[in-house]
Short mmCIF file of C-alpha atoms in Angstrom, two decimals:
data_model
loop_
_atom_site.label_atom_id
_atom_site.label_comp_id
_atom_site.label_asym_id
_atom_site.label_seq_id
_atom_site.Cartn_x
_atom_site.Cartn_y
_atom_site.Cartn_z
CA UNK A 14 0.00 0.00 0.00
CA UNK A 15 1.30 3.52 -0.82
CA UNK A 16 2.09 5.74 2.14
CA UNK A 17 3.21 9.00 0.51
CA UNK A 18 2.00 11.56 -2.04
CA UNK A 19 3.77 14.38 -3.86
CA UNK A 20 2.44 17.89 -4.38
CA UNK A 21 4.03 20.32 -6.86
CA UNK A 22 3.35 24.08 -6.95
CA UNK A 23 4.18 26.02 -10.15
CA UNK A 24 4.61 29.48 -8.66
CA UNK A 25 5.40 32.88 -10.12
CA UNK A 26 8.93 33.00 -8.69
CA UNK A 27 9.65 29.32 -8.05
CA UNK A 28 8.55 25.69 -8.25
CA UNK A 29 8.00 23.92 -4.92
CA UNK A 30 7.77 20.15 -4.45
CA UNK A 31 6.76 18.39 -1.23
CA UNK A 32 6.72 14.72 -0.23
CA UNK A 33 4.02 14.01 2.36
CA UNK A 34 3.58 11.00 4.62
CA UNK A 35 -0.19 10.90 4.60
CA UNK A 36 -0.88 8.71 7.64
CA UNK A 37 1.48 10.70 9.85
CA UNK A 38 0.21 14.03 8.43
CA UNK A 39 3.72 15.37 7.94
CA UNK A 40 5.97 16.73 5.22
CA UNK A 41 9.07 14.58 5.05
CA UNK A 42 10.98 16.48 2.35
CA UNK A 43 10.65 19.53 0.13
CA UNK A 44 12.59 21.16 -2.68
CA UNK A 45 12.44 24.47 -4.53
CA UNK A 46 13.64 25.59 -7.94
CA UNK A 47 13.77 29.21 -9.05
CA UNK A 48 11.72 30.49 -11.98
CA UNK A 49 12.82 33.29 -14.30
CA UNK A 50 10.24 36.02 -14.88
CA UNK A 51 10.37 37.62 -18.33
CA UNK A 52 8.96 41.12 -18.85
CA UNK A 53 10.12 42.19 -22.29
CA UNK A 54 7.72 45.15 -22.48
CA UNK A 55 5.60 47.13 -20.02
CA UNK A 56 2.78 45.02 -18.64
CA UNK A 57 4.16 41.72 -19.91
CA UNK A 58 4.86 38.77 -17.60
CA UNK A 59 6.03 35.44 -19.00
CA UNK A 60 7.79 32.24 -17.93
CA UNK A 61 9.36 29.28 -19.71
CA UNK A 62 7.29 26.07 -19.26
CA UNK A 63 10.38 23.94 -19.90
CA UNK A 64 12.01 25.55 -16.88
CA UNK A 65 8.96 24.57 -14.82
CA UNK A 66 9.28 20.98 -16.01
CA UNK A 67 13.02 20.87 -15.31
CA UNK A 68 12.26 22.13 -11.78
CA UNK A 69 9.59 19.48 -11.32
CA UNK A 70 11.86 16.65 -12.45
CA UNK A 71 14.68 17.89 -10.22
CA UNK A 72 12.34 18.57 -7.28
CA UNK A 73 10.83 15.07 -7.30
CA UNK A 74 14.26 13.47 -7.51
CA UNK A 75 15.46 15.71 -4.67
CA UNK A 76 12.62 14.87 -2.24
CA UNK A 77 13.05 11.15 -2.88
CA UNK A 78 16.81 11.39 -2.31
CA UNK A 79 16.55 13.62 0.76
CA UNK A 80 13.92 11.44 2.43
CA UNK A 81 15.26 8.05 1.41
CA UNK A 82 11.68 7.02 0.62
CA UNK A 83 11.46 4.29 -2.02
CA UNK A 84 9.66 5.48 -5.15
CA UNK A 85 7.24 2.56 -4.95
CA UNK A 86 5.84 3.90 -1.68
CA UNK A 87 4.52 7.03 -3.44
CA UNK A 88 0.85 6.74 -4.35
CA UNK A 89 0.17 9.78 -6.56
CA UNK A 90 1.30 13.18 -7.77
CA UNK A 91 -0.87 16.31 -7.99
CA UNK A 92 0.00 19.79 -9.26
CA UNK A 93 -1.09 23.30 -8.45
CA UNK A 94 -0.08 26.74 -9.66
CA UNK A 95 -0.90 30.30 -10.58
CA UNK A 96 -4.25 31.05 -12.20
CA UNK A 97 -5.00 31.58 -14.95
CA UNK A 98 -1.58 31.45 -16.56
CA UNK A 99 -1.91 30.62 -20.26
CA UNK A 100 0.21 27.98 -22.00
CA UNK A 101 -0.49 27.70 -25.77
CA UNK A 102 0.32 24.14 -26.89
CA UNK A 103 0.26 22.24 -30.17
CA UNK A 104 -1.52 18.95 -30.84
CA UNK A 105 1.32 17.09 -29.10
CA UNK A 106 0.99 19.21 -25.97
CA UNK A 107 4.27 21.02 -26.66
CA UNK A 108 4.33 24.75 -25.79
CA UNK A 109 4.57 26.95 -28.88
CA UNK A 110 5.78 30.00 -26.93
CA UNK A 111 6.54 31.09 -23.37
CA UNK A 112 3.62 31.03 -20.94
CA UNK A 113 1.73 34.26 -20.37
CA UNK A 114 1.26 34.61 -16.62
CA UNK A 115 -1.83 35.60 -14.69
CA UNK A 116 -0.47 39.10 -14.04
CA UNK A 117 0.28 39.77 -17.72
CA UNK A 118 -1.47 43.00 -18.69
CA UNK A 119 -0.87 43.40 -22.41
CA UNK A 120 -4.37 42.63 -23.74
CA UNK A 121 -5.96 45.96 -22.79
CA UNK A 122 -7.54 46.72 -26.17
CA UNK A 123 -8.85 43.18 -26.43
CA UNK A 124 -10.51 43.52 -23.00
CA UNK A 125 -12.28 46.67 -24.16
CA UNK A 126 -13.33 45.01 -27.41
CA UNK A 127 -14.90 42.06 -25.62
CA UNK A 128 -16.68 44.31 -23.15
CA UNK A 129 -18.34 45.96 -26.14
CA UNK A 130 -19.49 42.58 -27.46
CA UNK A 131 -20.83 40.91 -24.32
CA UNK A 132 -22.38 42.47 -21.22
CA UNK A 133 -20.40 42.35 -18.01
CA UNK A 134 -23.49 41.22 -16.10
CA UNK A 135 -23.84 38.20 -18.39
CA UNK A 136 -20.21 37.18 -17.82
CA UNK A 137 -20.33 37.85 -14.10
CA UNK A 138 -23.49 35.86 -13.52
CA UNK A 139 -22.24 32.80 -15.41
CA UNK A 140 -18.56 32.70 -14.42
CA UNK A 141 -18.39 34.67 -11.17
CA UNK A 142 -15.87 37.16 -12.60
CA UNK A 143 -16.05 40.14 -14.93
CA UNK A 144 -13.92 40.59 -18.06
CA UNK A 145 -10.52 41.71 -16.76
CA UNK A 146 -6.82 41.12 -17.38
CA UNK A 147 -7.46 37.81 -15.58
CA UNK A 148 -9.67 36.67 -18.48
CA UNK A 149 -8.17 34.33 -21.06
CA UNK A 150 -10.27 35.29 -24.10
CA UNK A 151 -8.55 38.72 -24.44
CA UNK A 152 -5.15 36.98 -24.22
CA UNK A 153 -6.22 34.61 -27.00
CA UNK A 154 -7.26 37.57 -29.16
CA UNK A 155 -3.91 39.26 -28.53
CA UNK A 156 -2.06 36.11 -29.60
CA UNK A 157 -4.17 35.76 -32.72
CA UNK A 158 -3.59 39.37 -33.75
CA UNK A 159 0.03 39.90 -32.70
CA UNK A 160 1.60 36.45 -33.09
CA UNK A 161 -0.32 34.79 -35.96
CA UNK A 162 2.42 32.21 -36.56
CA UNK A 163 2.15 31.11 -32.91
CA UNK A 164 -1.63 31.11 -33.09
CA UNK A 165 -1.57 28.95 -36.19
CA UNK A 166 0.26 26.22 -34.24
CA UNK A 167 -1.91 26.52 -31.12
CA UNK A 168 -4.27 23.60 -30.58
CA UNK A 169 -5.16 24.23 -26.92
CA UNK A 170 -4.80 26.82 -24.19
CA UNK A 171 -4.12 25.26 -20.78
CA UNK A 172 -2.94 26.39 -17.36
CA UNK A 173 0.52 26.14 -15.85
CA UNK A 174 -0.15 23.21 -13.55
CA UNK A 175 -2.41 21.54 -16.12
CA UNK A 176 0.45 21.59 -18.64
CA UNK A 177 2.95 20.17 -16.13
CA UNK A 178 0.57 17.28 -15.37
CA UNK A 179 0.16 16.76 -19.15
CA UNK A 180 3.95 16.77 -19.60
CA UNK A 181 4.13 14.04 -16.95
CA UNK A 182 1.62 11.91 -18.86
CA UNK A 183 -1.91 13.25 -18.25
CA UNK A 184 -4.46 13.79 -21.00
CA UNK A 185 -5.21 17.39 -22.11
CA UNK A 186 -7.39 19.13 -19.54
CA UNK A 187 -7.83 22.28 -17.48
CA UNK A 188 -8.66 22.35 -13.79
CA UNK A 189 -12.14 23.59 -12.83
CA UNK A 190 -11.02 26.85 -11.25
CA UNK A 191 -8.73 27.68 -14.17
CA UNK A 192 -11.81 27.35 -16.38
CA UNK A 193 -13.93 29.51 -14.08
CA UNK A 194 -11.35 32.29 -13.58
CA UNK A 195 -10.46 32.30 -17.26
CA UNK A 196 -13.99 33.45 -18.05
CA UNK A 197 -14.39 30.51 -20.43
CA UNK A 198 -16.02 28.14 -17.93
CA UNK A 199 -19.22 28.42 -15.89
CA UNK A 200 -19.62 28.00 -12.16
CA UNK A 201 -21.26 24.62 -12.69
CA UNK A 202 -18.28 23.28 -14.67
CA UNK A 203 -19.59 23.80 -18.19
CA UNK A 204 -18.31 25.91 -21.08
CA UNK A 205 -19.37 29.54 -21.29
CA UNK A 206 -20.30 29.49 -24.96
CA UNK A 207 -21.18 33.23 -25.22
CA UNK A 208 -17.54 34.14 -24.49
CA UNK A 209 -16.22 31.73 -27.12
CA UNK A 210 -18.68 33.26 -29.59
CA UNK A 211 -17.83 36.86 -28.66
CA UNK A 212 -14.12 36.19 -29.16
CA UNK A 213 -14.71 34.01 -32.26
CA UNK A 214 -12.89 31.09 -30.64
CA UNK A 215 -13.61 27.43 -31.23
CA UNK A 216 -14.79 25.62 -28.11
CA UNK A 217 -12.17 22.89 -28.51
CA UNK A 218 -9.48 25.52 -27.87
CA UNK A 219 -9.88 24.72 -24.16
CA UNK A 220 -9.93 20.99 -23.26
CA UNK A 221 -12.27 19.43 -20.71
CA UNK A 222 -12.41 20.87 -17.20
CA UNK A 223 -11.69 18.45 -14.34
CA UNK A 224 -12.41 18.99 -10.64
CA UNK A 225 -9.73 18.69 -7.95
CA UNK A 226 -9.17 15.07 -7.01
CA UNK A 227 -9.93 13.76 -10.51
CA UNK A 228 -7.55 11.27 -12.10
CA UNK A 229 -6.13 12.86 -15.26
CA UNK A 230 -3.78 10.08 -16.36
CA UNK A 231 -0.69 8.10 -15.43
CA UNK A 232 3.03 8.90 -15.26
CA UNK A 233 4.62 8.20 -18.63
CA UNK A 234 7.75 6.13 -19.12
CA UNK A 235 9.74 9.23 -20.09
CA UNK A 236 8.56 11.14 -17.00
CA UNK A 237 9.28 8.10 -14.84
CA UNK A 238 12.88 8.09 -16.06
CA UNK A 239 13.19 11.85 -15.44
CA UNK A 240 11.71 11.78 -11.93
CA UNK A 241 12.64 8.38 -10.53
CA UNK A 242 8.99 7.51 -9.89
CA UNK A 243 7.38 4.37 -11.31
CA UNK A 244 5.59 4.55 -14.65
CA UNK A 245 1.83 4.26 -14.33
CA UNK A 246 1.67 6.33 -11.11
CA UNK A 247 -1.72 8.12 -10.86
CA UNK A 248 -1.67 11.80 -11.84
CA UNK A 249 -4.33 13.71 -9.90
CA UNK A 250 -5.79 17.12 -10.71
CA UNK A 251 -4.82 19.54 -7.94
CA UNK A 252 -6.10 23.09 -8.27
CA UNK A 253 -5.38 26.79 -8.28
CA UNK A 254 -2.52 27.76 -5.97
CA UNK A 255 -4.47 30.30 -3.95
CA UNK A 256 -7.35 27.86 -3.51
CA UNK A 257 -5.20 24.94 -2.36
CA UNK A 258 -3.05 27.16 -0.16
CA UNK A 259 -6.19 28.36 1.60
CA UNK A 260 -7.52 24.80 1.79
CA UNK A 261 -4.31 23.50 3.37
CA UNK A 262 -4.25 26.46 5.78
CA UNK A 263 -7.69 25.57 7.11
CA UNK A 264 -9.84 28.17 5.35
CA UNK A 265 -12.80 25.85 5.28
CA UNK A 266 -15.70 27.37 7.24
CA UNK A 267 -17.53 30.74 7.08
CA UNK A 268 -15.47 33.44 8.80
CA UNK A 269 -12.12 31.83 7.95
CA UNK A 270 -9.90 33.99 5.76
CA UNK A 271 -6.32 34.00 4.56
CA UNK A 272 -3.71 36.48 3.38
CA UNK A 273 -1.32 34.66 1.05
CA UNK A 274 2.03 36.38 0.54
CA UNK A 275 3.33 34.90 -2.70
CA UNK A 276 4.67 36.47 -5.89
CA UNK A 277 1.20 37.94 -6.28
CA UNK A 278 -0.95 38.87 -3.28
CA UNK A 279 -4.02 36.72 -2.59
CA UNK A 280 -6.79 37.12 -0.05
CA UNK A 281 -9.47 34.45 0.31
CA UNK A 282 -12.51 33.88 2.49
CA UNK A 283 -14.61 30.74 2.92
CA UNK A 284 -18.30 30.95 2.13
CA UNK A 285 -21.19 28.54 2.14
CA UNK A 286 -22.69 30.26 -0.91
CA UNK A 287 -21.38 31.63 -4.20
CA UNK A 288 -20.75 35.37 -3.74
CA UNK A 289 -20.48 37.32 -6.98
CA UNK A 290 -19.02 40.82 -7.27
CA UNK A 291 -17.32 42.40 -10.28
CA UNK A 292 -14.43 43.62 -8.12
CA UNK A 293 -13.41 40.16 -6.94
CA UNK A 294 -13.08 36.59 -8.16
CA UNK A 295 -15.01 33.51 -7.16
CA UNK A 296 -13.54 30.01 -6.97
CA UNK A 297 -15.00 26.66 -6.08
CA UNK A 298 -13.61 25.35 -2.79
CA UNK A 299 -12.07 21.86 -3.10
CA UNK A 300 -14.75 20.67 -0.67
CA UNK A 301 -17.93 20.24 -2.73
CA UNK A 302 -20.61 22.82 -1.95
CA UNK A 303 -18.23 25.45 -0.55
CA UNK A 304 -16.92 28.58 -2.25
CA UNK A 305 -13.96 30.96 -2.01
CA UNK A 306 -14.63 34.58 -2.93
CA UNK A 307 -11.18 36.08 -3.30
CA UNK A 308 -8.96 38.80 -4.62
CA UNK A 309 -5.54 38.77 -6.25
CA UNK A 310 -3.20 41.74 -6.55
CA UNK A 311 -0.85 41.78 -9.53
CA UNK A 312 2.26 42.24 -7.39
CA UNK A 313 3.26 41.31 -3.86
CA UNK A 314 6.42 39.26 -3.42
CA UNK A 315 7.36 40.06 -7.02
CA UNK A 316 7.40 43.78 -6.16
CA UNK A 317 9.60 43.11 -3.13
CA UNK A 318 12.00 41.07 -5.29
CA UNK A 319 12.09 43.92 -7.82
CA UNK A 320 12.99 46.41 -5.08
CA UNK A 321 15.59 44.00 -3.71
CA UNK A 322 17.22 43.77 -7.14
CA UNK A 323 17.08 47.54 -7.56
CA UNK A 324 18.84 47.85 -4.18
CA UNK A 325 21.77 45.73 -5.31
CA UNK A 326 20.47 42.35 -4.18
CA UNK A 327 20.72 43.05 -0.45
CA UNK A 328 19.35 40.27 1.76
CA UNK A 329 15.65 40.71 2.58
CA UNK A 330 16.31 40.17 6.29
CA UNK A 331 18.73 43.10 6.20
CA UNK A 332 16.13 45.23 4.43
CA UNK A 333 13.58 44.27 7.10
CA UNK A 334 16.01 45.26 9.85
CA UNK A 335 16.66 48.62 8.21
CA UNK A 336 12.96 49.34 7.67
CA UNK A 337 11.81 48.29 11.14
CA UNK A 338 13.28 51.42 12.74
CA UNK A 339 11.64 53.80 10.25
CA UNK A 340 8.38 55.56 11.01
CA UNK A 341 5.15 54.20 9.52
CA UNK A 342 3.89 55.68 6.25
CA UNK A 343 6.63 58.28 5.83
CA UNK A 344 6.49 57.48 2.12
CA UNK A 345 3.48 56.21 0.17
CA UNK A 346 3.90 53.63 -2.57
CA UNK A 347 1.34 52.66 -5.20
CA UNK A 348 2.15 48.98 -5.92
CA UNK A 349 0.77 48.90 -9.47
CA UNK A 350 3.99 47.97 -11.24
CA UNK A 351 2.13 45.41 -13.37
CA UNK A 352 -1.14 47.31 -13.43
CA UNK A 353 -3.65 46.00 -10.92
CA UNK A 354 -6.01 43.08 -10.82
CA UNK A 355 -8.60 43.04 -8.04
CA UNK A 356 -10.34 45.05 -6.82
CA UNK A 357 -9.51 47.77 -9.40
CA UNK A 358 -9.04 45.66 -12.55
CA UNK A 359 -6.99 48.30 -14.32
CA UNK A 360 -3.96 47.06 -16.31
CA UNK A 361 -3.00 50.65 -17.16
CA UNK A 362 -2.21 51.66 -13.59
CA UNK A 363 1.47 52.26 -12.83
CA UNK A 364 3.60 52.20 -9.69
CA UNK A 365 4.73 55.29 -7.79
CA UNK A 366 6.59 56.48 -4.70
CA UNK A 367 5.26 59.75 -3.27
CA UNK A 368 6.40 61.89 -0.36
CA UNK A 369 10.15 61.43 -0.74
CA UNK A 370 12.65 64.01 0.45
CA UNK A 371 16.43 63.92 0.80
CA UNK A 372 16.19 62.67 4.38
CA UNK A 373 14.54 59.46 3.27
CA UNK A 374 16.53 56.31 2.71
CA UNK A 375 16.26 52.96 1.01
CA UNK A 376 14.67 51.70 4.25
CA UNK A 377 11.78 54.17 3.98
CA UNK A 378 11.11 53.13 0.41
CA UNK A 379 11.25 49.44 1.28
CA UNK A 380 8.88 49.92 4.21
CA UNK A 381 6.50 51.79 1.92
CA UNK A 382 6.47 48.78 -0.43
CA UNK A 383 5.41 46.49 2.44
CA UNK A 384 2.80 49.01 3.54
CA UNK A 385 1.43 49.43 0.01
CA UNK A 386 0.76 45.71 -0.31
CA UNK A 387 -0.93 45.74 3.11
CA UNK A 388 -3.11 48.68 2.00
CA UNK A 389 -4.10 46.64 -1.05
CA UNK A 390 -5.26 43.81 1.22
CA UNK A 391 -7.22 46.30 3.36
CA UNK A 392 -8.97 47.55 0.22
CA UNK A 393 -10.12 43.96 -0.35
CA UNK A 394 -11.45 43.55 3.21
CA UNK A 395 -13.63 46.62 2.66
CA UNK A 396 -15.10 44.99 -0.45
CA UNK A 397 -15.71 41.72 1.43
CA UNK A 398 -17.57 43.68 4.12
CA UNK A 399 -19.76 45.35 1.50
CA UNK A 400 -20.56 41.91 0.06
CA UNK A 401 -21.61 40.56 3.43
CA UNK A 402 -18.72 38.07 3.65
CA UNK A 403 -17.87 37.27 7.26
CA UNK A 404 -14.23 37.79 8.29
CA UNK A 405 -13.43 36.51 11.78
CA UNK A 406 -10.40 34.15 11.89
CA UNK A 407 -7.46 35.52 9.89
CA UNK A 408 -4.41 33.51 8.86
CA UNK A 409 -1.26 34.29 6.88
CA UNK A 410 0.90 31.96 4.78
CA UNK A 411 3.57 31.63 2.10
CA UNK A 412 7.10 32.98 1.74
CA UNK A 413 6.41 36.52 2.85
CA UNK A 414 4.94 35.30 6.13
CA UNK A 415 8.49 34.57 7.31
CA UNK A 416 9.05 38.33 7.56
CA UNK A 417 8.23 39.46 11.09
CA UNK A 418 8.06 43.09 9.96
CA UNK A 419 5.71 42.42 7.05
CA UNK A 420 3.34 40.40 9.23
CA UNK A 421 3.31 43.16 11.84
CA UNK A 422 2.57 45.82 9.22
CA UNK A 423 -0.25 43.66 7.86
CA UNK A 424 -1.78 43.21 11.32
CA UNK A 425 -1.47 46.95 12.00
CA UNK A 426 -3.04 47.95 8.67
CA UNK A 427 -5.80 45.34 8.76
CA UNK A 428 -6.47 46.00 12.44
CA UNK A 429 -6.81 42.32 13.31
CA UNK A 430 -4.65 39.55 14.77
CA UNK A 431 -3.05 37.33 12.12
CA UNK A 432 -2.27 33.67 12.86
CA UNK A 433 0.74 32.36 10.90
CA UNK A 434 0.68 28.81 9.63
CA UNK A 435 4.09 27.50 10.74
CA UNK A 436 6.08 25.55 8.19
CA UNK A 437 3.25 25.80 5.70
CA UNK A 438 4.64 25.26 2.20
CA UNK A 439 1.47 26.67 0.71
CA UNK A 440 -0.37 25.16 -2.19
CA UNK A 441 2.05 22.26 -2.64
CA UNK A 442 0.78 20.74 0.62
CA UNK A 443 -2.80 21.24 -0.52
CA UNK A 444 -1.96 19.43 -3.77
CA UNK A 445 -0.43 16.51 -1.86
CA UNK A 446 -3.56 16.21 0.29
CA UNK A 447 -5.81 16.36 -2.79
CA UNK A 448 -3.66 13.61 -4.36
CA UNK A 449 -4.32 11.46 -1.29
CA UNK A 450 -8.07 12.13 -1.50
CA UNK A 451 -8.00 11.39 -5.23
CA UNK A 452 -6.66 7.86 -4.78
CA UNK A 453 -8.60 7.08 -1.61
CA UNK A 454 -5.73 7.35 0.89
CA UNK A 455 -7.87 9.96 2.66
CA UNK A 456 -11.66 9.79 2.60
CA UNK A 457 -12.33 13.14 4.29
CA UNK A 458 -11.78 16.47 2.48
CA UNK A 459 -11.42 18.16 5.87
CA UNK A 460 -8.32 16.12 6.73
CA UNK A 461 -6.04 19.15 6.28
CA UNK A 462 -6.39 20.14 9.95
CA UNK A 463 -4.02 17.34 10.92
CA UNK A 464 -1.27 18.94 8.81
CA UNK A 465 -1.46 22.42 10.37
CA UNK A 466 0.82 23.97 12.98
CA UNK A 467 -0.35 27.39 14.14
CA UNK A 468 2.02 30.11 15.35
CA UNK A 469 1.42 32.81 17.91
CA UNK A 470 -0.99 35.43 16.56
CA UNK A 471 0.57 38.71 15.41
CA UNK A 472 -1.38 41.35 17.31
CA UNK A 473 -1.84 44.91 15.96
CA UNK A 474 0.39 47.55 17.53
CA UNK A 475 -2.07 50.14 18.93
CA UNK A 476 0.47 52.93 18.35
CA UNK A 477 0.45 52.25 14.62
CA UNK A 478 -3.17 51.33 13.91
CA UNK A 479 -4.47 54.91 13.87
CA UNK A 480 -1.53 56.18 11.80
CA UNK A 481 -2.10 53.47 9.24
CA UNK A 482 -5.83 54.18 9.14
CA UNK A 483 -5.03 57.79 8.28
CA UNK A 484 -2.34 56.75 5.77
CA UNK A 485 -4.74 54.32 4.09
CA UNK A 486 -7.17 57.16 3.41
CA UNK A 487 -4.30 59.19 1.93
CA UNK A 488 -3.20 56.16 -0.12
CA UNK A 489 -6.65 55.69 -1.62
CA UNK A 490 -6.83 59.39 -2.48
CA UNK A 491 -3.35 59.25 -4.03
CA UNK A 492 -4.46 56.38 -6.24
CA UNK A 493 -7.42 58.39 -7.48
CA UNK A 494 -5.24 61.40 -8.26
CA UNK A 495 -2.56 59.47 -10.14
CA UNK A 496 -4.87 57.17 -12.11
CA UNK A 497 -5.31 59.56 -15.08
CA UNK A 498 -1.54 60.16 -15.13
CA UNK A 499 -0.92 56.41 -15.21
CA UNK A 500 -3.42 55.99 -18.03
CA UNK A 501 -1.75 58.66 -20.14
CA UNK A 502 1.69 57.15 -19.57
CA UNK A 503 0.42 53.66 -20.41
CA UNK A 504 -1.16 54.87 -23.66
CA UNK A 505 2.06 56.68 -24.58
CA UNK A 506 4.14 53.53 -23.90
CA UNK A 507 1.87 51.45 -26.15
CA UNK A 508 2.10 53.96 -28.96
#
């Protein structure tokens, strides 16, 4: 009998692989490979699928070697990743160009064109999301118009983690939440034909949608040789990274919510009913009958990495130490360096630092970056409140949650205690648990609680809460003032 499963997360900045001992509810080994982000023009965000696959092969070999677990004791592999990244593939499943990531913002004209052809209310009611830079149909139109030779070779559009599972041996498919968030799938798992018609796309462009826990195929002989796992191993559909990260963190009942500090910034809340609002997204919870209204900001950890590079590559811990002694909100940053997704849905927004004088230092600017991302999360909590979504038990996960300063700023800005999930590898753990459910090693979708270790809550600093409340109001006003400037600059860059 198998005792272990493997979960793989195709992230914006890296690929994470975990080996989980299911019965003991513990991670026995994990590995990470870095991912190169390509931004060849303003608003563009791409990655090389072959680099993802190399990372997956190396990551699986690494966790088997590190743990000493025999490959035959592994029961299944499941994948997760960013949504909805777009991988155009040919009839053989081979990518015909680099992947266009979920924060890519090039298809602005195509978004406007589709909005003129199909009513937002129609799209929102059927898919749970409006037409935004998150939508895949505008990306398809951009490819067709700007890269006709690539489009000619494109047989399917699939997601990042769908393609990795296909490269390991699965049949062509997309995961349910990729289909929903792409705007090409309906909340009940069907195709949204009006969008295909509005974009003049054939419905076979997107393969069948499969729910988390579905068996998509078996590990091929070639993938077995590359990974060290046995051929024929079940390949299980995982899910969207933000969904599975929330699932593994215990965001399962009404009132549970999560701030996920990855390359992009995610905020998710559990709901017993589908909650539709044009400012946010709606995903199906892995547990049938539950839903996850959520938001995703275009930049979070990716903006921090950009600032780190701009600062000469200084260690992030050193930057935290410098910034901790600086006063709150001395400088205001607008974090729209790749436009913005929710809740503004404006790919033509641009980043800014405002309030600088010669007394300010790198530390002030870095702190303002952390604060800007926290303000973005606060903006989302206001929208949740307007929608009637309960927010009571807050948690924080992913790479950024290791920063004590960032967590404290988040708690201060949000005005609520934040409970860190200790040692939580994020969505990769969720994928490993889903793999176990998919092959019957676990029969309870709520089994994730056994895998969680909670840290001490980060409590808001009362001396900073009021200052941040005032600064948030200034930040929102600053965004309104600079929006027309950003739009003019974006139009000029495109011309």
